[in-house]
Short mmCIF file of C-alpha atoms and ligand atoms in Angstrom, two decimals:
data_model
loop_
_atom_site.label_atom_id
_atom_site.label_comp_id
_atom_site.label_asym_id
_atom_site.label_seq_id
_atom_site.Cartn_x
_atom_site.Cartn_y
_atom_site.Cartn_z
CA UNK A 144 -8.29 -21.57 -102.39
CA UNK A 145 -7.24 -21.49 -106.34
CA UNK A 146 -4.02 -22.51 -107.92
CA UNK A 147 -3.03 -19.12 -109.71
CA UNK A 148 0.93 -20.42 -110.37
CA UNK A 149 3.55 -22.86 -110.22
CA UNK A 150 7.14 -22.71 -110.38
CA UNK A 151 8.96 -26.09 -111.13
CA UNK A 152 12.69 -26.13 -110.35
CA UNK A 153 15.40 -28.28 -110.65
CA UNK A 154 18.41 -28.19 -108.25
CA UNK A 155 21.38 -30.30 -107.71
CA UNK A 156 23.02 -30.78 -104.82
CA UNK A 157 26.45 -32.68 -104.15
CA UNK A 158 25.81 -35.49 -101.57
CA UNK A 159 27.90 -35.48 -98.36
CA UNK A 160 28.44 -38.94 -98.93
CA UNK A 161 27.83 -41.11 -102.19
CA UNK A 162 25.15 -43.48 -101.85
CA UNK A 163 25.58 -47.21 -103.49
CA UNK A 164 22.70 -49.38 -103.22
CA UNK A 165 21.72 -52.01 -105.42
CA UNK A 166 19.72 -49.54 -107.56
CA UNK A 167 23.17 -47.67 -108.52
CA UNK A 168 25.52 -45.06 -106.86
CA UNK A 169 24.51 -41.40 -106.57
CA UNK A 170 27.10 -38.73 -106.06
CA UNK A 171 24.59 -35.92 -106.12
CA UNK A 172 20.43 -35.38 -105.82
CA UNK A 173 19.15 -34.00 -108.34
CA UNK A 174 15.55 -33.15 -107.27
CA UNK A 175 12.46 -31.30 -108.43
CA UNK A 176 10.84 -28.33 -106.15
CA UNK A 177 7.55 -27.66 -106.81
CA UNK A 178 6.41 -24.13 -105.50
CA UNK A 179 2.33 -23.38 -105.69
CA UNK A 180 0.95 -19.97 -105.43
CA UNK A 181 -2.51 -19.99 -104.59
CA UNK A 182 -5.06 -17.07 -103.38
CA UNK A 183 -4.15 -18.19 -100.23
CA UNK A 184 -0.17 -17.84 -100.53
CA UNK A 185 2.85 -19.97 -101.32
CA UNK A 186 3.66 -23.73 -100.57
CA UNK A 187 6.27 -26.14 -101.29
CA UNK A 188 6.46 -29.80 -102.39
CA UNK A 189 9.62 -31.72 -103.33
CA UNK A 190 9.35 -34.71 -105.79
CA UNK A 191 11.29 -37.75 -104.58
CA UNK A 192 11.55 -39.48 -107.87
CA UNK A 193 15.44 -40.32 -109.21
CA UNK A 194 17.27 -39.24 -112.07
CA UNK A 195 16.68 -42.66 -113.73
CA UNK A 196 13.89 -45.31 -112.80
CA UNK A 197 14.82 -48.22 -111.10
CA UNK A 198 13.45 -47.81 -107.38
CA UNK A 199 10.12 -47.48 -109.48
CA UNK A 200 9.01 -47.01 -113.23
CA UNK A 201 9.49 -42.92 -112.24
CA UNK A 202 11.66 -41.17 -113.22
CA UNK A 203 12.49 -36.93 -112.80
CA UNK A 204 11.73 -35.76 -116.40
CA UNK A 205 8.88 -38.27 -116.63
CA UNK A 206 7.53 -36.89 -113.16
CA UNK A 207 8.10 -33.18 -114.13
CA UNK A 208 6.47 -33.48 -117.19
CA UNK A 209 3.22 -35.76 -116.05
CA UNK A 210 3.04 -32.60 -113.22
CA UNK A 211 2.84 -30.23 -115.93
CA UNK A 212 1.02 -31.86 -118.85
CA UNK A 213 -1.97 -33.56 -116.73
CA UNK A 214 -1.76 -32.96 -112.96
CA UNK A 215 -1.68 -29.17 -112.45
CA UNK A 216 -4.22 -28.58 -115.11
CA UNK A 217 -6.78 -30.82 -113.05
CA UNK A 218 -6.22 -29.29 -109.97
CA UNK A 219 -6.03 -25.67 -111.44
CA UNK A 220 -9.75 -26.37 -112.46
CA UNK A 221 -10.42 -26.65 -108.96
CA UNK A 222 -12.14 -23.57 -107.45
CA UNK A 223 -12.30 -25.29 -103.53
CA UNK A 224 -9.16 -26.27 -103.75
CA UNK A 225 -8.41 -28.33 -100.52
CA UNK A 226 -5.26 -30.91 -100.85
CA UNK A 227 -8.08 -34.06 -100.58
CA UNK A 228 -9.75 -32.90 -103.61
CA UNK A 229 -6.51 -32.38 -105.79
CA UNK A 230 -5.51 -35.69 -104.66
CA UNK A 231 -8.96 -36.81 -105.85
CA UNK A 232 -8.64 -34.73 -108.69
CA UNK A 233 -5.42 -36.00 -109.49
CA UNK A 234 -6.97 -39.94 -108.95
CA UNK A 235 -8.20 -39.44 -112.57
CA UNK A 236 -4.76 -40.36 -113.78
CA UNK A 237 -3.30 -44.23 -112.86
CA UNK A 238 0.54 -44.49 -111.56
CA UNK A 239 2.56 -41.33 -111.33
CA UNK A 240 2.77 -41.49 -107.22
CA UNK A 241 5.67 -39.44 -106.64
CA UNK A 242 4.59 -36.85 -109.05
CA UNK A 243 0.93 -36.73 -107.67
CA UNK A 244 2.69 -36.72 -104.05
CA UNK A 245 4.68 -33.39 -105.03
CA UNK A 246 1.85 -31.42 -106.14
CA UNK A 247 -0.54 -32.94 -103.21
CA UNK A 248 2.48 -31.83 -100.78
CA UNK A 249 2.82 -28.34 -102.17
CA UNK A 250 -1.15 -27.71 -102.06
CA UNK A 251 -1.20 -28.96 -98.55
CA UNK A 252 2.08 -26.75 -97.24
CA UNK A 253 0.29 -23.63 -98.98
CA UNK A 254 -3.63 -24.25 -97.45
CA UNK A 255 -2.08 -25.32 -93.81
CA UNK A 256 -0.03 -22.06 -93.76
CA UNK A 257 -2.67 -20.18 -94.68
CA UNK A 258 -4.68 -21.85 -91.42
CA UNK A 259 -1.54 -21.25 -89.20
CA UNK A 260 -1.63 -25.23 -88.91
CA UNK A 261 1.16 -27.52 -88.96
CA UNK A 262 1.57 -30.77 -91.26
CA UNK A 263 1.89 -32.26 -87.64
CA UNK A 264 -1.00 -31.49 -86.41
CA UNK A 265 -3.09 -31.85 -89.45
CA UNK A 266 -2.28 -35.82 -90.20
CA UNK A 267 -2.40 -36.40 -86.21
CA UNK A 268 0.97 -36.47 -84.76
CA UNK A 269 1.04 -37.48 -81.15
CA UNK A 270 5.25 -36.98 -80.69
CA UNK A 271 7.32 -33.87 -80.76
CA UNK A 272 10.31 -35.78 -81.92
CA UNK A 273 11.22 -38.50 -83.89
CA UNK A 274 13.95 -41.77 -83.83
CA UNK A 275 16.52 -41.07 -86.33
CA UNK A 276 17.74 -44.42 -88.13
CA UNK A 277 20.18 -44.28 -91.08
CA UNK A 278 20.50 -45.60 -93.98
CA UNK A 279 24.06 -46.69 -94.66
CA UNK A 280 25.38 -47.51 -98.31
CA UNK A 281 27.21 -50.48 -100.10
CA UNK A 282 30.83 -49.87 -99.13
CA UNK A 283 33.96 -50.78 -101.20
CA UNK A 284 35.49 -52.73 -97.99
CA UNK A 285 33.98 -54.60 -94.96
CA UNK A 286 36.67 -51.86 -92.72
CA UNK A 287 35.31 -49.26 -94.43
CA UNK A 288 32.01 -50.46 -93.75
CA UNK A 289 33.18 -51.04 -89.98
CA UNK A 290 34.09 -47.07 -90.14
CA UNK A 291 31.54 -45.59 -91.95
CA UNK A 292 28.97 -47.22 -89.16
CA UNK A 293 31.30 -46.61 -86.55
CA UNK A 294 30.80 -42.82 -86.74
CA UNK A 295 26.80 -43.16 -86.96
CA UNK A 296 26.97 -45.26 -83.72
CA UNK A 297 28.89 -42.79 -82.04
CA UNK A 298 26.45 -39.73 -83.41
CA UNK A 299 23.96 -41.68 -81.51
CA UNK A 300 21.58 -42.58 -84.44
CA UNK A 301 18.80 -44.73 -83.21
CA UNK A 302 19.23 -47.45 -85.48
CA UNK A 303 21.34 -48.80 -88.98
CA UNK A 304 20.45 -49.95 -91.78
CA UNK A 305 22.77 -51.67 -94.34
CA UNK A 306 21.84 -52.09 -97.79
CA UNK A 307 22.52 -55.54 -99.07
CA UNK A 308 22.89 -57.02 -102.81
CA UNK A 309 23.80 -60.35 -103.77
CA UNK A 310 28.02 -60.23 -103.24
CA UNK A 311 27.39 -57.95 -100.44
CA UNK A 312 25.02 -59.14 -97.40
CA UNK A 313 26.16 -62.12 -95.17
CA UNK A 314 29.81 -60.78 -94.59
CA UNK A 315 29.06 -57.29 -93.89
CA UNK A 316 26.22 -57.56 -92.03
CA UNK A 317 28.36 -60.54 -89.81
CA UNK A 318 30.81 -57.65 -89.76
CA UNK A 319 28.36 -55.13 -87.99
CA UNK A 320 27.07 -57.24 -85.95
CA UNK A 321 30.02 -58.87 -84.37
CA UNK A 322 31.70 -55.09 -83.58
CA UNK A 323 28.04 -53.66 -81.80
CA UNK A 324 26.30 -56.44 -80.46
CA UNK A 325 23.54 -54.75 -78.92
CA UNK A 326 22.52 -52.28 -82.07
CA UNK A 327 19.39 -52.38 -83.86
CA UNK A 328 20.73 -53.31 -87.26
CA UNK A 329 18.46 -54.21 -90.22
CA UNK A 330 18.85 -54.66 -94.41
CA UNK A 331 17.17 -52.86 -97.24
CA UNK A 332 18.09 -55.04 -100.68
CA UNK A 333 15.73 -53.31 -102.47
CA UNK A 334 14.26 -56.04 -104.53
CA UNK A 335 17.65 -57.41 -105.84
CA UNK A 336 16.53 -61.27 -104.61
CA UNK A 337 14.65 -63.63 -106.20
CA UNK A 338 12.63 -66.36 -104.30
CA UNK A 339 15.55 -68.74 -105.32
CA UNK A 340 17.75 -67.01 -102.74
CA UNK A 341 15.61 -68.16 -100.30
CA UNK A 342 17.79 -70.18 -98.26
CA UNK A 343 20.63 -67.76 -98.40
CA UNK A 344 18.63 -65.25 -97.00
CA UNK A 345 17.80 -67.45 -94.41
CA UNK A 346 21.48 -67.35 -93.28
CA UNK A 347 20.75 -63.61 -92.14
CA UNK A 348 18.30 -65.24 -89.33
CA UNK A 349 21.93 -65.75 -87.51
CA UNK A 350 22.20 -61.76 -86.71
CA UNK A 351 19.06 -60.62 -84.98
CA UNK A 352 18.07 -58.27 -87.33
CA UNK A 353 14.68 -56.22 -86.58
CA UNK A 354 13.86 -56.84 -90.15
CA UNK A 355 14.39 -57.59 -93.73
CA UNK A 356 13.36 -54.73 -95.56
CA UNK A 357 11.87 -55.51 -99.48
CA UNK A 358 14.33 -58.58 -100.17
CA UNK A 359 12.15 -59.60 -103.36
CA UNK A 360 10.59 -58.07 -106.80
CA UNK A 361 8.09 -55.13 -106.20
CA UNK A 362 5.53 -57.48 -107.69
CA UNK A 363 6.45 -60.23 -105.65
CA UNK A 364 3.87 -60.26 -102.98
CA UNK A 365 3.07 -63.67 -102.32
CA UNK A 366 6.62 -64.50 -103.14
CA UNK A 367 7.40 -62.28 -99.81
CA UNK A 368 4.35 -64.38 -98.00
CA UNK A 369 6.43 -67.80 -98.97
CA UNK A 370 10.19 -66.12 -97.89
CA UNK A 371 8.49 -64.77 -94.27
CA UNK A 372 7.40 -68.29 -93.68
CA UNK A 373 10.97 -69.65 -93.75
CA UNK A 374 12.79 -67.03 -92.22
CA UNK A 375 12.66 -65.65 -88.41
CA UNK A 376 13.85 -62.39 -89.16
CA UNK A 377 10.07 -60.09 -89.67
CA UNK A 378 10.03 -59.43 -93.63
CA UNK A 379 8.81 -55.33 -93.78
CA UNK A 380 7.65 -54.43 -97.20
CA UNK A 381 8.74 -50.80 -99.27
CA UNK A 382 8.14 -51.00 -102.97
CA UNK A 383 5.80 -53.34 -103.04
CA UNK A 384 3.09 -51.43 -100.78
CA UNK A 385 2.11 -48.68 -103.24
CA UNK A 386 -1.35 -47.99 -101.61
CA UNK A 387 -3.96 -48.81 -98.50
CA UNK A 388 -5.28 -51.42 -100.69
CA UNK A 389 -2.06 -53.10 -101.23
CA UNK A 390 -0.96 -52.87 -97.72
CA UNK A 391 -4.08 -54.83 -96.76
CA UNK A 392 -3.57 -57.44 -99.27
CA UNK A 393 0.23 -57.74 -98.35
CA UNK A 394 -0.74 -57.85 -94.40
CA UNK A 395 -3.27 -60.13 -95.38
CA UNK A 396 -1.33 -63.05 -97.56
CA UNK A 397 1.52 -62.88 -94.61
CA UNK A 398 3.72 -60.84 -96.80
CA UNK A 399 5.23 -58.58 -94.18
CA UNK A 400 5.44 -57.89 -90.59
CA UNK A 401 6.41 -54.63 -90.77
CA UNK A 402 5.46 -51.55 -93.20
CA UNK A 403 7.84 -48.70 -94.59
CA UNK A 404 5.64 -45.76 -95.29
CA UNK A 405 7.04 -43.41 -98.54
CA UNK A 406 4.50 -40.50 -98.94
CA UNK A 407 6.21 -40.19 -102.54
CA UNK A 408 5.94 -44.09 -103.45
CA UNK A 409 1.91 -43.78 -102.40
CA UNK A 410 0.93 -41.29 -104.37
CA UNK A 411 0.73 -38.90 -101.52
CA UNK A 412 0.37 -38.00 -97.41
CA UNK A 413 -2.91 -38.38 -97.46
CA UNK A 414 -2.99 -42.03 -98.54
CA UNK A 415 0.64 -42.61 -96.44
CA UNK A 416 -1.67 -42.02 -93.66
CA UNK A 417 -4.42 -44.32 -94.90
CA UNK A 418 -1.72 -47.15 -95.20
CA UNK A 419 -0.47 -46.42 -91.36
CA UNK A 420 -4.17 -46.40 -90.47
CA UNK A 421 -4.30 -50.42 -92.51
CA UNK A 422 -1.34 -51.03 -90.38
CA UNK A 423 -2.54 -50.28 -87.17
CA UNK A 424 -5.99 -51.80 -87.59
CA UNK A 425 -3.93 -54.98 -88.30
CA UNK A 426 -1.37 -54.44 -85.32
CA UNK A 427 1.30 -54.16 -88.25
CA UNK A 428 4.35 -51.65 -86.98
CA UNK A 429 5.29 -49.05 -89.65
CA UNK A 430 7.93 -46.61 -89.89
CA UNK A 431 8.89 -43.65 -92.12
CA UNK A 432 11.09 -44.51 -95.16
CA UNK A 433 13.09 -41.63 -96.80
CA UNK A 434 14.48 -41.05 -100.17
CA UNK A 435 17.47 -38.56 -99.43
CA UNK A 436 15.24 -35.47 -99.21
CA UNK A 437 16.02 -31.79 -98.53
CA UNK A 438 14.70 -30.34 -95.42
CA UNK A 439 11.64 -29.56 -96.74
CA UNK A 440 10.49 -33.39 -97.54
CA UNK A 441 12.00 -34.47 -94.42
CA UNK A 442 9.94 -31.97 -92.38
CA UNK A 443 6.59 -33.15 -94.05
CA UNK A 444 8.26 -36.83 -93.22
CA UNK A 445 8.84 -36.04 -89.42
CA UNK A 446 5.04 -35.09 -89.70
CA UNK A 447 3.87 -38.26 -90.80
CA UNK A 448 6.42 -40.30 -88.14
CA UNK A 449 5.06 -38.54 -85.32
CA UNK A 450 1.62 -40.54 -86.08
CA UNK A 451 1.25 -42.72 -83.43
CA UNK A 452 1.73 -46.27 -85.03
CA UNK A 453 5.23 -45.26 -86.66
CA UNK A 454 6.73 -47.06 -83.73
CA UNK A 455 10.37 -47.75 -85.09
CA UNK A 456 13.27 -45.57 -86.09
CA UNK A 457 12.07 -43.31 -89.46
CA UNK A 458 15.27 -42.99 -92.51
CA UNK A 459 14.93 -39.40 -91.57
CA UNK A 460 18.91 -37.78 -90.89
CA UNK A 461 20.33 -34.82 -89.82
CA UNK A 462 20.66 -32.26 -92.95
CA UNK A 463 24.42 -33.21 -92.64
CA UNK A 464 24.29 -36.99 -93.11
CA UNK A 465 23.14 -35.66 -96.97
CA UNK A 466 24.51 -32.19 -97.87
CA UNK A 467 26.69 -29.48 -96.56
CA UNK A 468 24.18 -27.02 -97.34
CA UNK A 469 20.55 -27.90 -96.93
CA UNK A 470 17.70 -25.94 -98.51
CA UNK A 471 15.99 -24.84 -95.30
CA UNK A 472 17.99 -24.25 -92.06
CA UNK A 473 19.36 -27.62 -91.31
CA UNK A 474 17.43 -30.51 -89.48
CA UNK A 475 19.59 -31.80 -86.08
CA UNK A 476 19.45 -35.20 -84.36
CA UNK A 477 20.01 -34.64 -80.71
CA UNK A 478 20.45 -38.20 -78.85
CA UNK A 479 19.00 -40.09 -82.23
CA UNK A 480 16.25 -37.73 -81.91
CA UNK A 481 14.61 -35.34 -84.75
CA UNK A 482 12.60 -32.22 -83.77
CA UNK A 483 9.17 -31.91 -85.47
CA UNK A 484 8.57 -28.54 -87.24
CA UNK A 485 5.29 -27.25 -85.52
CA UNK A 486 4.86 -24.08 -87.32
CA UNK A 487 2.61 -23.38 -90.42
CA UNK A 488 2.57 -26.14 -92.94
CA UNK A 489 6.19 -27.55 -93.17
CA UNK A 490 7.45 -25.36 -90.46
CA UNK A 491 10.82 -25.12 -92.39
CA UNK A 492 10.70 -22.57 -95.28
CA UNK A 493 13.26 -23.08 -98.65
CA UNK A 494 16.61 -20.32 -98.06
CA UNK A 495 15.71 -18.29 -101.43
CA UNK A 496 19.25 -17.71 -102.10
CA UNK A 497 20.59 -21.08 -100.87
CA UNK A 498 17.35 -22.46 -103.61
CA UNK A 499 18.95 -20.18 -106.23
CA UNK A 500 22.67 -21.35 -106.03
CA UNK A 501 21.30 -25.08 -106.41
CA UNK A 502 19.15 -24.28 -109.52
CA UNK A 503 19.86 -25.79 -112.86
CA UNK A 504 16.25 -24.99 -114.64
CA UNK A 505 13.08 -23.37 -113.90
CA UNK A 506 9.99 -23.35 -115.28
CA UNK A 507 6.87 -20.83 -114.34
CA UNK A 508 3.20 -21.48 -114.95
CA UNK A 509 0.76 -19.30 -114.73
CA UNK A 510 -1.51 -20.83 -117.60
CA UNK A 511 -3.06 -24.36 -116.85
CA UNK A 512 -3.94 -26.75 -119.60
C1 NPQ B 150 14.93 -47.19 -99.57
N1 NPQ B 150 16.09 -45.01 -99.32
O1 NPQ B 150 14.56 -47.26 -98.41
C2 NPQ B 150 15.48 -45.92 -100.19
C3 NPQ B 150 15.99 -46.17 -101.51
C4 NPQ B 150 16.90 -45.25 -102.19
C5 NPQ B 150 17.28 -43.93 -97.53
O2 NPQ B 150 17.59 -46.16 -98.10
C6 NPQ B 150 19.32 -41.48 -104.40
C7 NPQ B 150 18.19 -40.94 -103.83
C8 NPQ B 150 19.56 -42.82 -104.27
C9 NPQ B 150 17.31 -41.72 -103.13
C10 NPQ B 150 18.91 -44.99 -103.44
C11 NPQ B 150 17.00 -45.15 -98.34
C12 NPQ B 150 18.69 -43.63 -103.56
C13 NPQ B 150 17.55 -43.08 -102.98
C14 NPQ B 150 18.01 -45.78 -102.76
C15 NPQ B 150 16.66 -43.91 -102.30
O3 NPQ B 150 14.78 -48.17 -100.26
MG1 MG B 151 13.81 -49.50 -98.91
#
């Protein structure tokens, strides 16, 4: 297989519901589509990075332009092209995960639908479906909170997380868990603690969580290690675990208890499998983290949570919980349960004309380097 062109597109899309986390508020995605034509045919990846860093150092334009500059020249040289050796291709450049994951995606989608193989079955999926969880915003009000998780209780999602900052985590989370007792509820602060919190964080041991999720500084690994030893509630680690390597090291200083797995924040699905393969050497549960991707990164990430140590609820939603109109046909949650695609590759294909209406640039490449 041989990389012969690429088309890089940007589309925005309104969200169905804004999205305030400690990292900012979002009112729309504004996302990058990567489309690869090789000998073999087409395939798509989608590039998770945001508008502005903060989650990581990425960043869209940064991502878009590190794709096009350095990574699809090295993988255009490529004459086997196979999507282990343009992630190994791509190795030759530190950093720049989430753009190295959408160019690794898009040569995977194209050279498993040209061997009438799913993404499934190639990482080694052992479930059909998948636990939905979602992934529920900072809310103005603790009763608009109440409603907001209300209706996801009722739409039978499999589990809730709340995102927490300082100002906002004790009350509402006392808030959730006094209306549903019996939920699993955890909280995603996304780095906005220090270790000096410590002891207030310790105050969310009262509410049963099934985890913390990244309460500390990306870099703050053995941080993490010091906070799990005074706290009950299992610390599970997202921006901090950026490869296999790290995982081990983070599993190893008693950092976490529990992994989120990010193809985009790894570099890739090939290494997000690696780090779930860490995990279950070390008995460590993981689960599939999302970053508000169109149905064509959530099908490659009902893929990878059908491996069989992703043994929690995945941040993978119906289409609806994000947009109104998805890119693909829309994914459904039937009894907190997601469907994964089986067909070729991603199984979902991009709705050309639904692709079109979203599309604020495009750039085509048929000349490498
Ligand atoms: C997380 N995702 O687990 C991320 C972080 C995150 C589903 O909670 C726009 C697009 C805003 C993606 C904010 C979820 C976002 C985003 C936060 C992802 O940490
Ligand atoms: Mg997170």
């Amino acid at each position: 297989m041989k990389l012969e062109r690429v088309e890089l597109r940007r589309i925005g899309i309104p969200l169905a519901t804004p999205f305030r986390t400690s990292l900012g508020l979002e009112l729309d995605r504004d996302i990058l589509i990567l489309r690869a034509d090789t000998s073999e045919g087409p395939g798509w990846g989608e590039c998770v990075a945001m508008p502005e860093p903060g989650y990581s150092e990425e960043y869209l334009d940064g991502a878009a332009h590190v794709i096009q500059r350095f990574l699809l020249p090295a993988v255009a040289a490529l004459d086997d092209l196979t999507p282990a050796r343009a992630a190994a291709a791509m190795a030759a450049f530190p950093g720049n995960p989430m753009a190295k994951a959408t160019v690794e995606m898009a040569v995977m989608d194209a050279w498993l639908r040209a061997r009438r193989s799913s993404y499934a079955d190639h990482l080694g999926a052992v479930r059909s479906t998948v636990e939905s969880g979602v992934s529920v915003g900072i809310a103005d009000t603790i009763d608009q909170l109440l409603a907001e998780v209300s209706g996801y209780v009722d739409q039978g999602y499999r589990r809730i997380k709340l995102k927490i900052e300082p100002g906002w985590d004790l009350e509402p989370v006392r808030a959730i868990r006094e209306r549903f007792p019996d939920i699993a509820l955890q909280a995603d602060a996304n780095a906005a603690y220090t270790f000096a919190d410590a002891r207030h964080l310790a105050a969310l041991d009262a509410f049963d969580l099934v985890m913390l999720e990244q309460p500390l500084g990306t870099a703050d690994v053995r941080d993490h290690a010091a906070l799990a030893r005074m706290l009950r509630t299992p610390i599970c680690l997202d921006e901090s675990i950026t490869s296999a390597r790290s995982a081990a090291d983070a599993i190893a200083l008693g950092a976490c208890a529990i992994v989120n797995i990010k193809a985009g924040r790894v570099g890739g699905y090939l290494e997000a499998r690696r780090i779930h393969d860490v995990c279950a050497a070390h008995s460590v549960p993981v689960w599939c983290g999302g970053m508000l991707e169109t149905g064509l990164g959530q099908a490659a990430n009902l893929a990878l949570a059908a491996l069989p140590g992703f043994t929690m609820p995945a941040d993978i939603a119906p289409s609806a919980r994000y947009f109104a109109t998805d890119v693909t046909a829309p994914i459904t949650m039937s009894e907190g349960r997601i469907a994964v695609p089986d067909g070729p590759g991603l199984g979902l294909d991009p709705i050309p004309e639904i692709l079109e209406g979203y599309t604020t640039d495009v750039v085509t490449i048929t000349r490498f380097g």
